[in-house]
Short mmCIF file of C-alpha atoms in Angstrom, two decimals:
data_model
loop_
_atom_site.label_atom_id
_atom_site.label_comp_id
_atom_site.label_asym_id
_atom_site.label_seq_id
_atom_site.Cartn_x
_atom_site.Cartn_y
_atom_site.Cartn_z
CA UNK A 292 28.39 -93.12 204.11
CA UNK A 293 29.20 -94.00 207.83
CA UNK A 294 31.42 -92.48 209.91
CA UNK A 295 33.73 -92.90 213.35
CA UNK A 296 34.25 -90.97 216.00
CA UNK A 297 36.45 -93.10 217.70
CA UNK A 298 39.82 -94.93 217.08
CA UNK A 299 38.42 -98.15 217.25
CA UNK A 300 36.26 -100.17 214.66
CA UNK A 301 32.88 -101.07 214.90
CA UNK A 302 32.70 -104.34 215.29
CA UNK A 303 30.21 -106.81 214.94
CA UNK A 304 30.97 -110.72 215.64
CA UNK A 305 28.75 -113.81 213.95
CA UNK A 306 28.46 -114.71 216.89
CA UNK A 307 28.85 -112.36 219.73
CA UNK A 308 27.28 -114.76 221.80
CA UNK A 309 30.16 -117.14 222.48
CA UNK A 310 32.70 -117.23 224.54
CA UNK A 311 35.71 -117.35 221.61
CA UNK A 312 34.31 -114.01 220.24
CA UNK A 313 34.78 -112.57 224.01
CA UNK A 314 38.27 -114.05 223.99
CA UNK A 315 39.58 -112.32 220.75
CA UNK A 316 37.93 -108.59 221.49
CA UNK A 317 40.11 -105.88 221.48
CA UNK A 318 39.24 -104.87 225.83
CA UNK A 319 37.10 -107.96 225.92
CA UNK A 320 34.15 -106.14 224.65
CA UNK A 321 31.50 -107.48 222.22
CA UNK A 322 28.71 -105.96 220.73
CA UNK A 323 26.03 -108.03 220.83
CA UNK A 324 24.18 -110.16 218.47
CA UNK A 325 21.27 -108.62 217.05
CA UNK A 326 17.95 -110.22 218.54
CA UNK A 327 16.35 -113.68 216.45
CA UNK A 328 12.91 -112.75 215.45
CA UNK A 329 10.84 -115.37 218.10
CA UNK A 330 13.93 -117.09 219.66
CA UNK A 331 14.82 -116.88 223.37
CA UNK A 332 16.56 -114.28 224.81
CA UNK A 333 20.67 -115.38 224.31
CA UNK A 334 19.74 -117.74 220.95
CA UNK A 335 21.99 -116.16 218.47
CA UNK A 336 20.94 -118.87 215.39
CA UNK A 337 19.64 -118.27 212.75
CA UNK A 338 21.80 -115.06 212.86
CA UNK A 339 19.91 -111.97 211.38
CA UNK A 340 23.75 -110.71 210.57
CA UNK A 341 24.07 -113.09 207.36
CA UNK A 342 21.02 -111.36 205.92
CA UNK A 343 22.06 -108.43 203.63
CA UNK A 344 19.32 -106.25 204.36
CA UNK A 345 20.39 -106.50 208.37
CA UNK A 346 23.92 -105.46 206.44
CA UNK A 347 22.32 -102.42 204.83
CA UNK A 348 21.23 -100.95 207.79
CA UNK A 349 24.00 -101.67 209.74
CA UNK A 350 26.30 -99.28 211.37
CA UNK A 351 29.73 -101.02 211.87
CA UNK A 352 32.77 -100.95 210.37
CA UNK A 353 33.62 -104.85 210.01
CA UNK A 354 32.34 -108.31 210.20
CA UNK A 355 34.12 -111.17 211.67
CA UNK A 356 32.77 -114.34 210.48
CA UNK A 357 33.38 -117.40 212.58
CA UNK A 358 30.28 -120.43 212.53
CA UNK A 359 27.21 -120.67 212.43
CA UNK A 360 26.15 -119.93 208.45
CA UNK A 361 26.04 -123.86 207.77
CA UNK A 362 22.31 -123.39 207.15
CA UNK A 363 22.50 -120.37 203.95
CA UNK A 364 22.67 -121.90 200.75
CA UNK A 365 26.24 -120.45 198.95
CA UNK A 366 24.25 -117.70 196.49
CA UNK A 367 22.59 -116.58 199.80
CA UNK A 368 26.16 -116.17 201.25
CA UNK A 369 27.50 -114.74 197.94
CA UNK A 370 24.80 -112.13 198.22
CA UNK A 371 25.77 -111.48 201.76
CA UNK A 372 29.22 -111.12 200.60
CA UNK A 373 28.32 -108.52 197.84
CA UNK A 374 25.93 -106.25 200.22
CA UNK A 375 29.21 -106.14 202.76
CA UNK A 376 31.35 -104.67 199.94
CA UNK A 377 28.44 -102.43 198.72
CA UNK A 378 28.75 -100.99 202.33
CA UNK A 379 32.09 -101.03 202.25
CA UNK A 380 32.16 -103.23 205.35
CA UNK A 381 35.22 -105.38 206.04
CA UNK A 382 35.14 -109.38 206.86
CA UNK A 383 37.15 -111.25 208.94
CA UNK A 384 36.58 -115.01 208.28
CA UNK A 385 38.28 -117.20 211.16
CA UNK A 386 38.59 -120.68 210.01
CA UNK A 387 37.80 -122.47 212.99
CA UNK A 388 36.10 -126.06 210.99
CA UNK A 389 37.63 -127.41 207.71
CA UNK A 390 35.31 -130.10 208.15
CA UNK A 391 32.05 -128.87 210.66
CA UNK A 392 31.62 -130.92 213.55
CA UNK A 393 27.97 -131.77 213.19
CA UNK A 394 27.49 -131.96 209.39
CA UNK A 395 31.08 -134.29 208.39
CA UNK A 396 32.67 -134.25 205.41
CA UNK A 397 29.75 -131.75 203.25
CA UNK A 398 29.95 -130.38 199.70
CA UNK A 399 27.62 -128.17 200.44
CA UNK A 400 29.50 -126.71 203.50
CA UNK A 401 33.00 -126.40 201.33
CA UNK A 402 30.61 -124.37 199.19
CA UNK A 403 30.32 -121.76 201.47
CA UNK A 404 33.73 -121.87 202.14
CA UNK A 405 34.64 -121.41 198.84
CA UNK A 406 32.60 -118.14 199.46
CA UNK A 407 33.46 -116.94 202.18
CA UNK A 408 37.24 -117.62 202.74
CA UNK A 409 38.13 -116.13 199.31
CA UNK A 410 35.96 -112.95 199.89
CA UNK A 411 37.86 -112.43 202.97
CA UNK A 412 39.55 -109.20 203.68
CA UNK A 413 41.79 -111.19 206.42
CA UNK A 414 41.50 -114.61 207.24
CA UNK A 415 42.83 -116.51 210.79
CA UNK A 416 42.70 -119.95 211.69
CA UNK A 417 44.23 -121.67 214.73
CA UNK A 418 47.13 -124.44 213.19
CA UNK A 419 49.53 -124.08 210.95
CA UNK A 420 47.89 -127.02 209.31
CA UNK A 421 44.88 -125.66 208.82
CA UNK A 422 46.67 -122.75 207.32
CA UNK A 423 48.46 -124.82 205.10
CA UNK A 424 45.20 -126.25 204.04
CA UNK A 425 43.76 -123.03 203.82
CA UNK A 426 46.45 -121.91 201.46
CA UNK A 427 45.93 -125.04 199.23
CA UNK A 428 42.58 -124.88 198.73
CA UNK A 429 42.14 -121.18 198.12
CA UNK A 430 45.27 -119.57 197.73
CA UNK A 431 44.71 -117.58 200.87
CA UNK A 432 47.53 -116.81 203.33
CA UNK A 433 46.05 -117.18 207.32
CA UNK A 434 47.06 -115.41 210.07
CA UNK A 435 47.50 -118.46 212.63
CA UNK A 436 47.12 -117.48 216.71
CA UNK A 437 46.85 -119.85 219.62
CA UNK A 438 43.49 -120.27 220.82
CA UNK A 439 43.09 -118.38 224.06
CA UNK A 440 41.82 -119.97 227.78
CA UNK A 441 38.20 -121.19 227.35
CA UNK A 442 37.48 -121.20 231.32
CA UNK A 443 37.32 -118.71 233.44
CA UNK A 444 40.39 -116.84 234.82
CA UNK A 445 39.36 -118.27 238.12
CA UNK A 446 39.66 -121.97 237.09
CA UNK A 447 43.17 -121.62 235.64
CA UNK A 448 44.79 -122.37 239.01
CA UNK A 449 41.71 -124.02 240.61
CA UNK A 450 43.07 -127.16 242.65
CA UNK A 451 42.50 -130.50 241.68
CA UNK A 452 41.14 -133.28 243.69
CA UNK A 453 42.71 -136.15 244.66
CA UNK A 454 41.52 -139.55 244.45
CA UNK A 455 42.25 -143.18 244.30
CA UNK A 456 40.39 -143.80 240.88
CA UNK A 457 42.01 -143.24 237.68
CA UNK A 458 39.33 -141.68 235.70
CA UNK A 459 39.14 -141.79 231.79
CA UNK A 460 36.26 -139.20 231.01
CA UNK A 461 34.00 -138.68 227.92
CA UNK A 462 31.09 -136.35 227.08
CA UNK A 463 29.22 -138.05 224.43
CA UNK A 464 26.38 -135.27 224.78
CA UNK A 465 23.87 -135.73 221.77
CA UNK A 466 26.34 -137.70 219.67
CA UNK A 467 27.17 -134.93 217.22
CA UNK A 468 28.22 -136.35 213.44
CA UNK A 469 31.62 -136.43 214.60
CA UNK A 470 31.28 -138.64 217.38
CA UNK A 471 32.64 -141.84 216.57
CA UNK A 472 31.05 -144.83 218.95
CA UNK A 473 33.07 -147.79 217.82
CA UNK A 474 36.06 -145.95 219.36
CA UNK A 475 34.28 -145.40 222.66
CA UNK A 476 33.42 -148.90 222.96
CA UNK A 477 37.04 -149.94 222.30
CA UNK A 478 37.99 -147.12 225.22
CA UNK A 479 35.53 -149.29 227.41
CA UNK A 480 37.52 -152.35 226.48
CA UNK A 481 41.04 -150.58 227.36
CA UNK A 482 39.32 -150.02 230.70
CA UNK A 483 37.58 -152.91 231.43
CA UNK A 484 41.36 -154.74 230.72
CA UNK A 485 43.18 -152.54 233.11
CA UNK A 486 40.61 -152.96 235.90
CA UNK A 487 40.72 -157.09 235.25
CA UNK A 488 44.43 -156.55 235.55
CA UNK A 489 43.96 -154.99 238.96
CA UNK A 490 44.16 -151.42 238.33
CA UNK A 491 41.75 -149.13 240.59
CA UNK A 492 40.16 -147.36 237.00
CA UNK A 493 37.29 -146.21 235.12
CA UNK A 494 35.47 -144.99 232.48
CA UNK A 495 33.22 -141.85 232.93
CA UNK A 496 30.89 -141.25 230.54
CA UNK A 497 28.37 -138.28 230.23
CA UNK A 498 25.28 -138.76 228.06
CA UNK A 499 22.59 -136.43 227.63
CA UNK A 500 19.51 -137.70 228.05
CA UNK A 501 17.56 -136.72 224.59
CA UNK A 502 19.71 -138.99 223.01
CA UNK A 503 18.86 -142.17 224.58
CA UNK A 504 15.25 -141.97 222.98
CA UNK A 505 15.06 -144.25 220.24
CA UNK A 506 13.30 -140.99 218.40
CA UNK A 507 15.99 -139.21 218.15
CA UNK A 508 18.15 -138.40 215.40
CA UNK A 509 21.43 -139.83 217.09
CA UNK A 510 20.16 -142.02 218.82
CA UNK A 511 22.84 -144.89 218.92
CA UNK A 512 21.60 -148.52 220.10
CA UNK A 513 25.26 -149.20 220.96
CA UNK A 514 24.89 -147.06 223.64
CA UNK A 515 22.71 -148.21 226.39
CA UNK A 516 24.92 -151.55 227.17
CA UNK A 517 28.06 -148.84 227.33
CA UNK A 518 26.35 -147.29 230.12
CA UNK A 519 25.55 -150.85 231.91
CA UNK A 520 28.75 -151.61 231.58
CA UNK A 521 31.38 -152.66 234.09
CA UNK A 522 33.60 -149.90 235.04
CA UNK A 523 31.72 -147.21 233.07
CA UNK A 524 30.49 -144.45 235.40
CA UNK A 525 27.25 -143.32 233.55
CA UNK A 526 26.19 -140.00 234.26
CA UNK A 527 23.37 -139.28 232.29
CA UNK A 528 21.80 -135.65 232.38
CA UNK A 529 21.16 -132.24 230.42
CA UNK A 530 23.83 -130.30 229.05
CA UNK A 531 25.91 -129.28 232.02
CA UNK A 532 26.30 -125.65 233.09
CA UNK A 533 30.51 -123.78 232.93
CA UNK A 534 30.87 -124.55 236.68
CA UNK A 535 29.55 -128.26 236.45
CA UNK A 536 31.43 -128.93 233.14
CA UNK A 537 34.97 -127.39 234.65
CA UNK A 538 34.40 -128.96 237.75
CA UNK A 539 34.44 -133.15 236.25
CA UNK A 540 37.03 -132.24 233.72
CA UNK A 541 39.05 -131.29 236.90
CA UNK A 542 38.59 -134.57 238.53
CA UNK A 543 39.45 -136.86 235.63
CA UNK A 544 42.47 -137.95 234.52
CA UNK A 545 42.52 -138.60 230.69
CA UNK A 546 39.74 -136.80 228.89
CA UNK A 547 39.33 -138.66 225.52
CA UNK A 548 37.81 -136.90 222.62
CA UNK A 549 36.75 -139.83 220.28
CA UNK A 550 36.48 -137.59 216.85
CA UNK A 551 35.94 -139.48 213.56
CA UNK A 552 36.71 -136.09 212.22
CA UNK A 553 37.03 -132.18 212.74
CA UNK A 554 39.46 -129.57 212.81
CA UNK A 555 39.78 -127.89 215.84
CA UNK A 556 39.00 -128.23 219.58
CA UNK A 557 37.51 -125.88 221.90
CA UNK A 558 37.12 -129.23 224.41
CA UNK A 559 40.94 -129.74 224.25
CA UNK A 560 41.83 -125.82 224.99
CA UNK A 561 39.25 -126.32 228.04
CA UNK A 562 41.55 -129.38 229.69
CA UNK A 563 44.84 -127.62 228.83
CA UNK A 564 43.11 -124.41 230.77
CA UNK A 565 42.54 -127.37 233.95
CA UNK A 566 46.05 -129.15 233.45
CA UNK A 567 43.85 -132.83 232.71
CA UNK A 568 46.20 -134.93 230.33
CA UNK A 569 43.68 -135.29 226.72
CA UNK A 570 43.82 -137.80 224.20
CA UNK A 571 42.55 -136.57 220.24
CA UNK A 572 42.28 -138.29 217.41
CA UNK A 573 44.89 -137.60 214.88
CA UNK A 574 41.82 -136.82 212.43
CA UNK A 575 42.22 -132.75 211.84
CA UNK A 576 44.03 -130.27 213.10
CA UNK A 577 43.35 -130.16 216.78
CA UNK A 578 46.65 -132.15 218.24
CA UNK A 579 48.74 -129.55 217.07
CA UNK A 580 46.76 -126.89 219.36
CA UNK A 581 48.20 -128.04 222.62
CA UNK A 582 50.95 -130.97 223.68
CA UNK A 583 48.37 -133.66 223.39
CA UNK A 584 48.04 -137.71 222.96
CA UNK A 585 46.64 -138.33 220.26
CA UNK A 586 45.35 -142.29 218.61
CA UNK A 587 44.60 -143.24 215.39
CA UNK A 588 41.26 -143.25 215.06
CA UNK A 589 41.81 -146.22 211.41
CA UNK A 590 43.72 -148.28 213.57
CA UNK A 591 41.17 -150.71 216.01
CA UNK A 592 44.35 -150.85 218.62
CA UNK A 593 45.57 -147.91 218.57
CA UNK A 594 42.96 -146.19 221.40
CA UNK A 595 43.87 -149.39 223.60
CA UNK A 596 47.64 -148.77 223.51
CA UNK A 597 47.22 -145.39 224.14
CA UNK A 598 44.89 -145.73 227.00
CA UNK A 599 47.44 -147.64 228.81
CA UNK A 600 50.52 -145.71 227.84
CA UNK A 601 48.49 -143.20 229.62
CA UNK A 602 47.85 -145.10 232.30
CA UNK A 603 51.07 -146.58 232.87
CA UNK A 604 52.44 -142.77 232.80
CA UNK A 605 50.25 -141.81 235.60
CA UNK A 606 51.34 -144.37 237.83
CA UNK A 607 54.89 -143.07 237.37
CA UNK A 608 53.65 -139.41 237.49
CA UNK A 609 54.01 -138.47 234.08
CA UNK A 610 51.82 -135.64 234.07
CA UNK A 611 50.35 -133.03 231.29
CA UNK A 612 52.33 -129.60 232.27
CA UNK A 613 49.38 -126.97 233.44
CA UNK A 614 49.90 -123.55 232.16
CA UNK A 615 50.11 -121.13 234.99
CA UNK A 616 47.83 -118.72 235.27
CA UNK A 617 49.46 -115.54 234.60
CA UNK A 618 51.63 -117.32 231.64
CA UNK A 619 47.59 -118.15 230.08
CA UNK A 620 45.92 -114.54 230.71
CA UNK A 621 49.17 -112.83 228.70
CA UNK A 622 48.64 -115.38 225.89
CA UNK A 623 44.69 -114.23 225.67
CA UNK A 624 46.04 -110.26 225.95
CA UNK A 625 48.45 -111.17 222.80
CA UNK A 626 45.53 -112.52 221.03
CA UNK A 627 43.40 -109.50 220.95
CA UNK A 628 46.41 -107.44 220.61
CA UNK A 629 47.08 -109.21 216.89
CA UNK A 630 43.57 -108.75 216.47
CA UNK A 631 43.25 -104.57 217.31
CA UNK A 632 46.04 -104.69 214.95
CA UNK A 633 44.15 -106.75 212.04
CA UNK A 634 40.82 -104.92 212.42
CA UNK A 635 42.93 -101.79 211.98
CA UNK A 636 44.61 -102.92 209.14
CA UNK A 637 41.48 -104.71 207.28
CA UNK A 638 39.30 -101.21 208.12
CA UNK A 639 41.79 -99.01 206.52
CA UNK A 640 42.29 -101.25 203.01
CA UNK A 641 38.48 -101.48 203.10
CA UNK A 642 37.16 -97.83 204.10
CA UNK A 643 40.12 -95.69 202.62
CA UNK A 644 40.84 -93.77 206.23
CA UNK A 645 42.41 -93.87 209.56
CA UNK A 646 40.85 -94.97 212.42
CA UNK A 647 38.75 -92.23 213.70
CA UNK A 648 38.27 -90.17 210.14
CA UNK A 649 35.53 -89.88 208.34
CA UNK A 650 34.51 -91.94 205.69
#
């Protein structure tokens, strides 16, 4: 039997160790995640949280699930579930993928879905169409919040740079699952058309290096004669540090996510944050986040079209409204509010007493 001596829940995050969990936390404070076993300092995968003997011995009050448990089987998650309510522990699940990013469409992942999001003592998610979804699939009603500001306060306002260039910018990193290369080459096209038109444009396009080895596991052969290509901008590197990443999506002018599939978009919430216009694919959830363009990605034309409706809208300075600061920083103060609030609720269903009595 545990017990509180304080009016606020014990509460431990799979994982602490990203910047959403910070974002959601009541006073914007975590506790951490518990050390891997032989991983780095900071590696939060596998996490020892989804084991139920680390649940056993813990000494929280509740759990709030978000990713990273693609890699348990669904009795191993079942048996996590069980140990939780053994312990009387609450869970929060936040539905943040439908459909993960780096597996696609997976029965095994729905699996653990269908483990998770019915055990849930409160479930979140960040659409009302994920909600919806949520609701038809497991009967479950969501709570449904804005995602809050993924840079840093001090980039919220940070000026951007002129130039002459109109930029179109991608980050093809490692080529997750849901990266969808047929649309990037027809984004190169769209380019490559308004630059033989005359238009002062580009293409940027980041690429980390691991991926152009032939050994690797998404390694694309479509890609090297993208990055030789006329009016692409190659940039080809390691993944890129907060400061470095903030700083290009700052200078661009159309970031294009080119998404075969997903749900969400922590990507998108990072160019609303810098005021860069975005274009998603209508595939998910993640256009209803923000005021977006979005394509669609069955269509072979549609990218094209939109690519120079977006271009043709910068020229007569139709521009993506930034959030101010201030306006940004309430939203994220709101967000942990409704969360102090759910915590308190979900603790006091689950453990039987107010916040700060005894168990």
């Amino acid at each position: 039997m545990r017990a509180t001596t304080t009016g606020t829940a014990r509460l431990q995050h799979i994982p602490a160790g990203h910047g959403y969990a910070l974002s959601v936390s009541p006073g914007g404070v975590l506790r951490p995640d518990p050390p891997v076993p032989g991983a780095p300092a900071g590696q939060w995968w596998p996490h020892p949280a989804l084991e139920p003997a680390w649940v056993h011995a813990a000494d929280v009050d509740l759990v709030h699930l978000h990713f990273g448990f693609e890699h348990r089987t669904p009795a191993q998650m079942r048996a996590w579930v069980e140990a939780l309510r053994a312990e009387r522990i609450g869970l929060v699940v936040t539905v943040h993928d439908l459909v993960n990013p780096h597996l696609g469409p997976d029965a095994r992942y729905d699996e653990l879905l269908s483990v998770v999001v019915p055990a849930a003592d409160a479930v979140t998610t960040l659409t009302p169409g994920a909600a919806h979804e949520i609701a038809r699939r497991w009967g479950r009603e969501s709570v449904v919040h804005p995602h809050p500001h993924v840079v840093d306060e001090a980039y919220l306002d940070a000026p951007r740079p002129a130039h002459d260039t109109w930029v179109v910018g991608v980050h093809a990193k490692s080529l997750r699952a849901s990266f969808d290369v047929p649309t990037l080459v027809r984004a190169r096209d769209a380019v490559a058309a308004l630059a033989d038109a005359g238009a002062p444009v580009s293409l940027r396009l980041h690429v980390h290096e691991d991926v152009l080895d032939p050994a690797h596991p998404r390694h694309d052969p479509r890609l090297a004669p993208l990055l030789a290509a006329p009016h692409v901008d190659a940039r080809i590197h390691g993944p890129l540090d907060d400061d470095a990443l903030w700083g290009d999506l700052l200078d661009v002018d159309l970031a294009l996510l080119p998404y075969r599939f997903g749900t969400h978009s922590g990507w998108l919430e990072m160019t609303h944050d810098l005021g860069t216009d975005v274009l998603v694919s209508t595939a998910g959830h993640a256009s209803e986040q923000r005021p977006v363009r979005t394509y669609d990605p069955v269509s072979a034309s549609s990218i094209g079209v939109e690519i120079a409706r977006a271009h043709r809208d910068h020229g007569t300075d139709i521009r993506p409204a930034r959030p101010a600061r201030a306006a940004r920083v309430r939203e994220r103060e709101d967000v942990r509010a409704l969360h102090a609030r759910l915590y308190r609720d979900v603790r006091l269903r689950v453990c039987g007493d107010a916040p700060g009595g005894p168990r």
